[in-house]
Amino acid sequence: MSLFLFKRILTLIATLVGTSVIVFLVLEILPGNAAQMLMGADASPEAIAAKTIELGLDQPAWARYWHWVGGLLTGNLGNSYAYGSPVLDLVLERLSLTIPLALLAMAFTTALALVVGVTAAARHNKLGDVGLMGLTQIGIAIPNFWFAILLILVFSVQLQWFSAGGFDGWSEGILPGLKALLLPALSLAVVQAAILARITRSAVLEVMREDFVRTARAKGVSQRAVLWGHVLRNAMIPVVTVMGLQFSELLAGTIVVENVFYLPGLGKLIFQSIANRDLIVVRNCVMLLAAMVVIVNFVVDVLYALIDPRLKASDI
């Protein structure tokens, strides 16, 4: 197990280094000048040149890269060009909304997918199976932003159960905060739950054909106990794989959903920073999202070993 973790940690570090290089280079080759954007179209060349020096954009690319990586390691991400405040403070403030939103959406995704997937597998080729798989097909086809608008029309405009947007902060209480994130989380979860439900159904059906399932049934174990106690755990390897990828999709999906619901999260910060060409904020936010994806994949690899101990021996 120690060798397994050591190899995975080395892979994690190498992936983060490679990701940082790609993120930096991609933003470097983008057209435009941050100093020009900040100073305005009517600024003199001298003023633009002075602003370029102030922002450190006159330094070689390799020097700016090492300065940026050093800041990542020490927590000094610099100051935003547009906001004038430390990038770290901006990111931490927005993460207090985005992370709970993604986790709530992942909880909805997992709960819906497992229930639908296992139920459909238990009713294989019956009316319930066909109906549930038909609903998942519709869920896959629905864009997140369209479903978000539909939720606003139904639950905010017609029923007036929820606010149409905005977030007052966690200082108002946990329940009001979760209520404000409920509709955005559902709009993020519906597509991912539909995909995960189909994966769960296929994995459960495959495991249900195994000999140990027939043995459990022969011993008189109930259908529900077999499905949830024996089959589901052995079917979780492909499910956990997709869940890791989906959490990354949910983080990326917040960029659109936060703008629909006017939520002051990381997605909206990235959107505004791109519009303002605040590249220092964009670079750090994109790197943060990429690091989250890599770390989630690392956690998924470790979960593999916990779910199925046979994978540890074969990997080592």
XYZ file of C-alpha atoms in Angstrom:
316
model
C 0.000 0.000 0.000
C 2.890 2.363 0.749
C 4.366 1.816 -2.722
C 0.931 2.297 -4.237
C 0.499 5.673 -2.520
C 4.084 6.731 -3.321
C 3.572 6.117 -7.036
C 0.262 7.953 -7.013
C 1.773 10.948 -5.187
C 4.622 11.157 -7.725
C 2.050 11.097 -10.526
C 0.060 13.811 -8.741
C 3.101 16.112 -8.451
C 4.176 15.537 -12.067
C 0.652 16.253 -13.316
C 0.411 19.477 -11.311
C 3.764 20.678 -12.690
C 2.733 19.894 -16.255
C -0.635 21.576 -15.735
C 1.004 24.752 -14.409
C 3.224 24.974 -17.501
C 0.265 24.513 -19.864
C -1.934 27.041 -18.028
C 0.855 29.629 -18.043
C 1.742 29.150 -21.722
C -1.865 29.195 -22.935
C -2.553 32.519 -21.222
C 0.781 33.911 -22.451
C -0.073 33.436 -26.122
C -3.479 35.125 -25.848
C -3.644 38.379 -27.832
C -4.027 41.707 -26.072
C -2.236 43.651 -23.397
C -3.379 43.777 -19.768
C -1.734 47.173 -19.269
C -3.580 48.556 -22.308
C -6.889 47.191 -21.001
C -6.381 48.768 -17.583
C -5.200 52.145 -18.860
C -7.841 52.463 -21.560
C -7.715 53.023 -25.302
C -6.747 56.704 -24.949
C -3.694 56.084 -22.739
C -0.320 57.276 -23.999
C 2.415 54.766 -24.902
C 4.499 56.082 -22.007
C 1.701 55.424 -19.507
C 1.130 51.935 -20.918
C 4.872 51.190 -20.721
C 4.976 52.370 -17.092
C 1.972 50.208 -16.246
C 3.606 47.237 -17.976
C 6.683 47.630 -15.772
C 4.511 48.042 -12.658
C 2.702 44.779 -13.401
C 5.955 42.964 -14.124
C 4.910 42.162 -17.681
C 8.232 43.421 -19.042
C 10.086 40.467 -17.514
C 10.912 37.321 -19.545
C 8.247 34.627 -19.599
C 10.399 32.120 -17.701
C 11.027 34.633 -14.902
C 7.311 35.374 -14.592
C 6.565 31.645 -14.554
C 8.973 30.954 -11.681
C 7.679 33.985 -9.812
C 4.127 32.689 -10.226
C 4.984 29.130 -9.132
C 6.854 30.491 -6.116
C 3.764 32.485 -5.218
C 1.594 29.355 -5.522
C 3.849 27.490 -3.110
C 3.941 30.324 -0.567
C 0.355 31.517 -0.918
C 1.367 34.871 -2.426
C -0.723 35.003 -5.604
C -0.222 38.703 -6.218
C -2.804 41.448 -6.575
C -5.659 41.558 -9.048
C -5.205 44.073 -11.878
C -8.898 45.020 -11.861
C -9.872 44.705 -8.187
C -6.569 45.872 -6.684
C -6.870 43.356 -3.839
C -4.902 40.147 -3.172
C -5.913 37.324 -5.485
C -5.831 34.834 -2.607
C -8.463 36.800 -0.698
C -10.682 36.984 -3.787
C -10.363 33.258 -4.434
C -11.005 32.203 -0.830
C -14.052 34.468 -0.647
C -15.542 32.950 -3.800
C -14.620 29.368 -2.883
C -16.803 29.647 0.215
C -19.734 29.533 -2.216
C -18.430 27.417 -5.092
C -17.192 24.451 -3.025
C -20.482 24.013 -1.088
C -22.384 24.396 -4.372
C -20.319 21.676 -6.062
C -20.551 19.369 -3.031
C -24.328 19.838 -2.795
C -24.667 19.145 -6.516
C -22.476 16.036 -6.137
C -24.643 14.817 -3.244
C -27.790 15.213 -5.380
C -26.053 13.519 -8.306
C -24.937 10.528 -6.258
C -28.243 10.025 -4.436
C -30.361 10.279 -7.589
C -28.039 8.161 -9.703
C -27.669 5.295 -7.227
C -31.400 5.074 -6.548
C -32.360 5.254 -10.235
C -29.538 2.997 -11.432
C -30.089 0.222 -8.866
C -33.885 0.402 -9.226
C -33.649 0.153 -13.019
C -31.258 -2.805 -12.777
C -33.592 -4.596 -10.346
C -36.411 -4.199 -12.910
C -34.300 -5.098 -15.938
C -36.281 -5.096 -19.206
C -39.484 -4.246 -17.377
C -41.625 -1.123 -17.616
C -39.857 0.552 -14.683
C -36.454 0.010 -16.275
C -37.560 1.396 -19.638
C -39.251 4.410 -18.039
C -36.281 5.322 -15.835
C -33.790 4.948 -18.694
C -36.043 7.129 -20.845
C -35.947 9.824 -18.161
C -32.153 9.602 -17.965
C -31.935 10.034 -21.738
C -33.953 13.239 -21.426
C -31.719 14.358 -18.546
C -28.586 13.863 -20.635
C -30.043 15.991 -23.428
C -30.964 18.952 -21.195
C -28.372 21.782 -21.056
C -27.560 22.980 -17.541
C -28.314 26.637 -18.265
C -31.716 25.807 -19.833
C -32.712 23.646 -16.872
C -31.542 26.415 -14.525
C -33.828 28.918 -16.269
C -36.696 26.396 -16.134
C -36.213 25.955 -12.381
C -36.272 29.723 -11.903
C -39.511 30.024 -13.900
C -41.248 27.248 -11.944
C -39.970 27.610 -8.374
C -39.105 31.328 -8.265
C -41.554 33.038 -10.620
C -44.618 30.771 -10.458
C -44.455 29.135 -7.010
C -42.198 31.773 -5.399
C -40.614 29.181 -3.109
C -37.032 30.250 -3.796
C -35.179 33.397 -4.739
C -34.404 33.760 -8.440
C -30.756 34.496 -7.702
C -28.216 36.102 -5.436
C -26.532 34.909 -2.263
C -26.583 36.790 1.052
C -23.639 34.894 2.495
C -23.258 32.284 5.216
C -23.546 34.959 7.909
C -27.332 34.759 7.461
C -27.245 31.112 8.543
C -26.569 27.693 7.062
C -30.181 26.888 6.142
C -30.794 30.152 4.215
C -27.460 29.637 2.465
C -28.295 26.072 1.450
C -31.735 27.192 0.303
C -30.112 29.771 -2.007
C -27.872 27.041 -3.464
C -30.592 24.414 -3.849
C -31.821 25.348 -7.340
C -28.297 25.938 -8.751
C -27.195 22.567 -7.342
C -30.168 20.797 -8.913
C -29.507 22.417 -12.283
C -25.920 21.174 -12.111
C -26.865 17.692 -10.890
C -29.574 16.681 -13.354
C -27.317 15.930 -16.325
C -24.587 14.287 -14.238
C -27.141 12.170 -12.359
C -28.603 10.928 -15.640
C -25.166 9.845 -16.876
C -24.162 8.245 -13.586
C -27.493 6.386 -13.314
C -26.888 4.666 -16.652
C -23.349 3.717 -15.615
C -24.659 2.395 -12.284
C -27.343 0.317 -13.985
C -24.833 -1.298 -16.354
C -22.349 -2.028 -13.546
C -25.040 -3.501 -11.280
C -26.402 -5.715 -14.067
C -22.916 -7.068 -14.742
C -22.306 -7.918 -11.083
C -25.760 -9.497 -10.711
C -24.623 -12.252 -13.090
C -21.797 -13.304 -10.744
C -21.880 -16.599 -8.854
C -21.758 -15.035 -5.387
C -25.050 -13.234 -6.092
C -26.775 -16.515 -6.936
C -25.291 -18.026 -3.787
C -26.629 -15.162 -1.632
C -30.091 -15.587 -3.136
C -29.945 -19.359 -2.583
C -29.261 -18.719 1.109
C -32.497 -16.731 1.319
C -31.056 -13.215 1.380
C -33.680 -10.692 0.283
C -33.481 -8.954 -3.079
C -32.963 -5.562 -1.440
C -30.152 -6.853 0.796
C -28.436 -8.489 -2.181
C -28.632 -5.339 -4.287
C -27.577 -2.779 -1.703
C -25.368 -4.953 0.490
C -23.520 -7.159 -1.985
C -23.987 -6.064 -5.590
C -23.581 -2.306 -5.266
C -20.190 -2.373 -3.542
C -18.742 -4.693 -6.186
C -20.195 -2.475 -8.900
C -18.715 0.734 -7.489
C -15.374 0.705 -9.383
C -16.744 2.165 -12.665
C -19.214 4.285 -10.698
C -16.473 5.882 -8.575
C -14.448 6.536 -11.736
C -17.300 8.483 -13.294
C -18.044 10.272 -10.005
C -14.487 11.619 -9.906
C -14.792 12.937 -13.435
C -18.235 14.366 -12.709
C -17.066 16.374 -9.717
C -14.598 18.059 -12.056
C -17.450 18.717 -14.502
C -19.521 20.222 -11.702
C -16.703 22.616 -10.775
C -16.416 23.728 -14.391
C -20.195 23.937 -14.740
C -20.406 26.499 -11.952
C -19.064 29.134 -14.376
C -22.342 29.064 -16.326
C -24.760 28.333 -13.479
C -23.345 31.009 -11.172
C -23.916 33.580 -13.882
C -27.505 32.392 -14.440
C -28.324 32.653 -10.717
C -26.057 35.681 -10.188
C -24.016 33.920 -7.512
C -20.726 35.541 -6.422
C -18.678 32.355 -6.744
C -15.452 31.331 -8.415
C -17.156 30.810 -11.763
C -18.466 34.361 -11.858
C -15.043 35.665 -10.782
C -13.406 33.849 -13.707
C -16.023 35.171 -16.123
C -15.548 38.760 -14.947
C -11.749 38.445 -14.923
C -11.726 37.198 -18.520
C -13.866 40.177 -19.541
C -11.477 42.543 -17.728
C -8.381 40.683 -18.987
C -7.311 40.277 -15.386
C -4.941 37.473 -16.331
C -3.393 37.045 -12.906
C -6.814 36.126 -11.487
C -7.691 33.940 -14.474
C -4.376 32.082 -14.271
C -4.689 31.321 -10.565
C -8.357 30.341 -10.774
C -7.789 28.022 -13.737
C -4.809 26.462 -11.958
C -6.936 25.997 -8.851
C -9.676 24.231 -10.814
C -7.102 22.056 -12.568
C -5.483 21.170 -9.230
C -8.877 20.200 -7.839
C -9.436 17.884 -10.809
C -6.026 16.241 -10.338
C -6.524 15.834 -6.591
C -9.997 14.338 -7.089
C -8.517 11.788 -9.510
C -5.847 10.984 -6.917
C -8.547 10.400 -4.296
C -10.425 8.170 -6.762
C -7.283 6.054 -7.263
C -6.972 5.615 -3.497
C -10.662 4.713 -3.239
C -10.095 1.987 -5.817
C -7.681 0.282 -3.422
C -10.131 0.624 -0.523
C -13.110 -0.704 -2.489
C -11.252 -3.577 -4.169
C -8.049 -4.705 -2.368
C -7.099 -6.828 -5.397
C -6.195 -3.643 -7.290
C -3.384 -2.845 -4.838
C -1.535 -6.066 -5.504
C -1.935 -5.883 -9.274
C -0.803 -2.241 -9.378
C 2.273 -2.822 -7.212
